Amino acid sequence: MPTQIVTTDDLQILKNELVSEFKALLKEISGTTEKKETKWIKSPQVRRILNISPGSLQHLRITGIIPYTKMGGTLYYDYDDIQKILTDGKTKPKGLL
């Protein structure tokens, strides 16, 4: 078997390919396809989507802004409700009022 020389360019190409594949896998795992298929999500996922603290999420529950269901000590939120809250909270550009 003949000897092959691996150059730094070869290694850079390999690195770029690996990074691209990892990004695609991560996007597939945590991307929008999973969220659209998931009807009910838990508090950590809601906090991640809304980028809020546990206390802020509790405040939104207490004030009735975010509806939820509690089963066996676990809180569940309808993904569509979260999307609706985000959509309803959109501001209109000042020129279009």
Coordinates of N, CA and C in Angstrom, one line a residue:
M1 N 0.8 -1.2 0.0 CA 0.0 0.0 0.0 C 0.9 1.2 0.0
P2 N 0.7 2.1 -1.0 CA 1.5 3.3 -1.0 C 1.2 4.3 0.1
T3 N 2.2 5.0 0.5 CA 2.1 6.0 1.5 C 1.5 7.3 1.0
Q4 N 0.6 7.8 1.8 CA -0.1 9.1 1.4 C 0.3 10.2 2.4
I5 N 0.5 11.3 1.8 CA 0.9 12.5 2.6 C -0.4 13.3 2.9
V6 N -0.6 13.6 4.2 CA -1.8 14.4 4.5 C -1.2 15.9 4.8
T7 N -1.8 16.8 4.1 CA -1.4 18.2 4.2 C -2.3 18.9 5.2
T8 N -1.9 20.1 5.5 CA -2.8 20.9 6.4 C -4.0 21.3 5.7
D9 N -4.0 21.5 4.4 CA -5.2 21.8 3.6 C -6.2 20.6 3.7
D10 N -5.6 19.4 3.6 CA -6.5 18.2 3.7 C -7.2 18.2 5.1
L11 N -6.4 18.5 6.1 CA -7.0 18.5 7.5 C -8.0 19.6 7.6
Q12 N -7.8 20.8 7.0 CA -8.8 21.9 7.1 C -10.1 21.5 6.4
I13 N -10.0 20.8 5.3 CA -11.2 20.3 4.5 C -11.9 19.3 5.4
L14 N -11.2 18.4 6.0 CA -11.9 17.4 6.9 C -12.6 18.1 8.1
K15 N -11.9 19.1 8.7 CA -12.5 19.8 9.8 C -13.8 20.5 9.3
N16 N -13.7 21.2 8.2 CA -14.9 21.9 7.7 C -16.1 20.9 7.4
E17 N -15.8 19.8 6.9 CA -16.8 18.8 6.6 C -17.4 18.3 7.9
L18 N -16.6 18.0 8.9 CA -17.1 17.5 10.2 C -17.9 18.6 10.9
V19 N -17.5 19.8 10.9 CA -18.2 20.9 11.5 C -19.6 21.1 10.8
S20 N -19.6 21.0 9.5 CA -20.9 21.1 8.8 C -21.8 19.9 9.2
E21 N -21.3 18.7 9.3 CA -22.1 17.6 9.6 C -22.7 17.7 11.1
F22 N -21.8 18.2 12.0 CA -22.2 18.4 13.4 C -23.3 19.5 13.5
K23 N -23.2 20.5 12.7 CA -24.2 21.6 12.7 C -25.5 21.1 12.2
A24 N -25.4 20.3 11.1 CA -26.7 19.7 10.6 C -27.4 18.8 11.6
L25 N -26.6 18.0 12.3 CA -27.1 17.1 13.3 C -27.8 17.9 14.5
L26 N -27.1 18.9 14.9 CA -27.6 19.7 16.0 C -28.9 20.4 15.6
K27 N -28.9 20.9 14.4 CA -30.1 21.6 13.9 C -31.2 20.6 13.8
E28 N -31.0 19.4 13.4 CA -32.0 18.4 13.3 C -32.5 18.0 14.6
I29 N -31.7 17.9 15.6 CA -32.1 17.5 16.9 C -32.9 18.6 17.6
S30 N -32.4 19.8 17.6 CA -33.0 20.9 18.3 C -33.8 21.9 17.4
G31 N -33.9 21.6 16.2 CA -34.5 22.5 15.2 C -36.0 22.6 15.3
T32 N -36.5 23.3 14.3 CA -38.0 23.6 14.3 C -38.8 22.3 14.0
T33 N -38.2 21.3 13.3 CA -39.0 20.1 13.0 C -39.4 19.4 14.3
E34 N -38.6 19.4 15.3 CA -38.9 18.7 16.5 C -40.0 19.5 17.2
K35 N -39.9 20.8 17.2 CA -40.9 21.7 17.9 C -42.2 21.6 17.3
K36 N -42.3 21.5 16.0 CA -43.6 21.5 15.3 C -44.3 20.1 15.5
E37 N -43.5 19.1 15.7 CA -44.1 17.8 15.9 C -44.5 17.6 17.4
T38 N -43.9 18.4 18.3 CA -44.2 18.3 19.7 C -45.4 19.2 20.1
K39 N -46.4 18.6 20.6 CA -47.6 19.3 20.9 C -47.4 19.9 22.3
W40 N -46.9 19.2 23.2 CA -46.7 19.6 24.6 C -45.2 19.7 25.0
I41 N -44.8 20.9 25.6 CA -43.5 21.1 25.9 C -43.4 21.4 27.4
K42 N -42.2 21.2 28.0 CA -42.0 21.4 29.4 C -41.4 22.8 29.7
S43 N -41.4 23.2 31.0 CA -40.9 24.5 31.4 C -39.5 24.9 30.8
P44 N -38.5 24.0 30.9 CA -37.2 24.4 30.4 C -37.2 24.7 28.9
Q45 N -38.0 24.0 28.1 CA -38.1 24.3 26.7 C -38.8 25.7 26.5
V46 N -39.8 26.0 27.3 CA -40.5 27.2 27.1 C -39.6 28.4 27.5
R47 N -38.8 28.2 28.6 CA -37.9 29.2 29.0 C -36.8 29.5 28.0
R48 N -36.4 28.4 27.3 CA -35.4 28.5 26.2 C -36.0 29.3 25.0
I49 N -37.2 28.9 24.7 CA -37.9 29.6 23.5 C -38.1 31.1 23.8
L50 N -38.5 31.4 25.0 CA -38.8 32.8 25.3 C -37.6 33.5 25.9
N51 N -36.6 32.8 26.2 CA -35.4 33.4 26.8 C -35.7 34.1 28.1
I52 N -36.4 33.4 29.0 CA -36.8 34.0 30.3 C -36.3 33.1 31.4
S53 N -36.4 33.7 32.6 CA -36.0 32.9 33.8 C -37.1 32.1 34.4
P54 N -36.8 31.2 35.3 CA -37.9 30.4 35.9 C -38.9 31.3 36.6
G55 N -38.5 32.4 37.2 CA -39.4 33.3 37.9 C -40.3 34.0 37.0
S56 N -39.7 34.4 35.8 CA -40.6 35.1 34.8 C -41.6 34.2 34.3
L57 N -41.3 32.9 34.1 CA -42.2 31.9 33.6 C -43.3 31.7 34.6
Q58 N -43.0 31.7 35.9 CA -43.9 31.5 36.9 C -44.9 32.7 36.9
H59 N -44.4 33.9 36.8 CA -45.2 35.1 36.7 C -46.2 35.1 35.6
L60 N -45.7 34.6 34.4 CA -46.6 34.5 33.2 C -47.7 33.5 33.5
R61 N -47.4 32.4 34.2 CA -48.4 31.4 34.6 C -49.4 32.0 35.5
I62 N -48.9 32.6 36.6 CA -49.8 33.2 37.7 C -50.7 34.2 37.1
T63 N -50.2 35.1 36.2 CA -51.1 36.1 35.7 C -52.0 35.6 34.5
G64 N -51.8 34.4 34.2 CA -52.7 33.8 33.1 C -52.3 34.1 31.7
I65 N -51.1 34.6 31.5 CA -50.7 35.0 30.2 C -50.3 33.7 29.4
I66 N -49.7 32.7 30.1 CA -49.4 31.5 29.5 C -50.2 30.3 30.1
P67 N -51.1 29.7 29.3 CA -51.9 28.6 29.9 C -51.0 27.4 30.0
Y68 N -51.3 26.5 30.9 CA -50.5 25.3 31.2 C -51.4 24.2 31.7
T69 N -50.8 23.0 31.7 CA -51.5 21.8 32.3 C -50.5 21.2 33.2
K70 N -51.0 20.8 34.4 CA -50.1 20.2 35.4 C -50.5 18.7 35.5
M71 N -49.5 17.8 35.3 CA -49.8 16.4 35.5 C -48.7 15.8 36.3
G72 N -49.0 15.3 37.5 CA -48.1 14.6 38.3 C -46.9 15.5 38.7
G73 N -47.1 16.8 38.9 CA -46.0 17.7 39.4 C -45.2 18.3 38.2
T74 N -45.5 17.9 37.0 CA -44.8 18.4 35.8 C -45.8 19.3 35.1
L75 N -45.2 20.5 34.7 CA -46.0 21.5 34.0 C -45.8 21.3 32.5
Y76 N -46.9 21.3 31.7 CA -46.8 21.2 30.3 C -47.5 22.4 29.6
Y77 N -46.9 22.8 28.5 CA -47.4 24.0 27.8 C -47.7 23.6 26.4
D78 N -48.8 24.1 25.8 CA -49.1 23.8 24.4 C -48.1 24.6 23.5
Y79 N -47.4 24.0 22.6 CA -46.5 24.7 21.8 C -47.2 25.8 21.0
D80 N -48.4 25.5 20.5 CA -49.1 26.4 19.7 C -49.5 27.7 20.5
D81 N -49.8 27.5 21.8 CA -50.1 28.7 22.7 C -48.8 29.6 22.8
I82 N -47.7 29.0 22.9 CA -46.4 29.7 23.0 C -46.2 30.5 21.8
Q83 N -46.4 29.9 20.6 CA -46.2 30.6 19.3 C -47.3 31.7 19.2
K84 N -48.5 31.5 19.6 CA -49.5 32.5 19.5 C -49.2 33.7 20.4
I85 N -48.6 33.5 21.6 CA -48.2 34.6 22.5 C -47.1 35.4 21.8
L86 N -46.2 34.7 21.2 CA -45.1 35.4 20.5 C -45.7 36.2 19.3
T87 N -46.6 35.6 18.6 CA -47.2 36.3 17.4 C -48.0 37.5 17.9
D88 N -48.8 37.3 18.9 CA -49.7 38.4 19.4 C -48.9 39.6 20.0
G89 N -47.7 39.3 20.4 CA -46.8 40.3 21.0 C -46.0 41.1 20.0
K90 N -46.1 40.8 18.8 CA -45.3 41.5 17.8 C -45.8 42.9 17.7
T91 N -44.8 43.8 17.5 CA -45.1 45.2 17.4 C -45.1 45.5 15.9
K92 N -45.9 46.5 15.5 CA -46.0 46.9 14.1 C -45.0 48.0 13.9
P93 N -44.4 48.1 12.7 CA -43.6 49.2 12.3 C -44.3 50.5 12.4
K94 N -43.7 51.5 12.9 CA -44.3 52.8 13.1 C -44.9 53.4 11.8
G95 N -44.3 53.1 10.7 CA -44.9 53.7 9.5 C -46.1 53.1 9.0
L96 N -46.5 51.9 9.6 CA -47.7 51.2 9.1 C -48.9 51.3 10.0
L97 N -48.8 52.2 11.0 CA -49.9 52.3 12.0 C -51.0 53.1 11.5

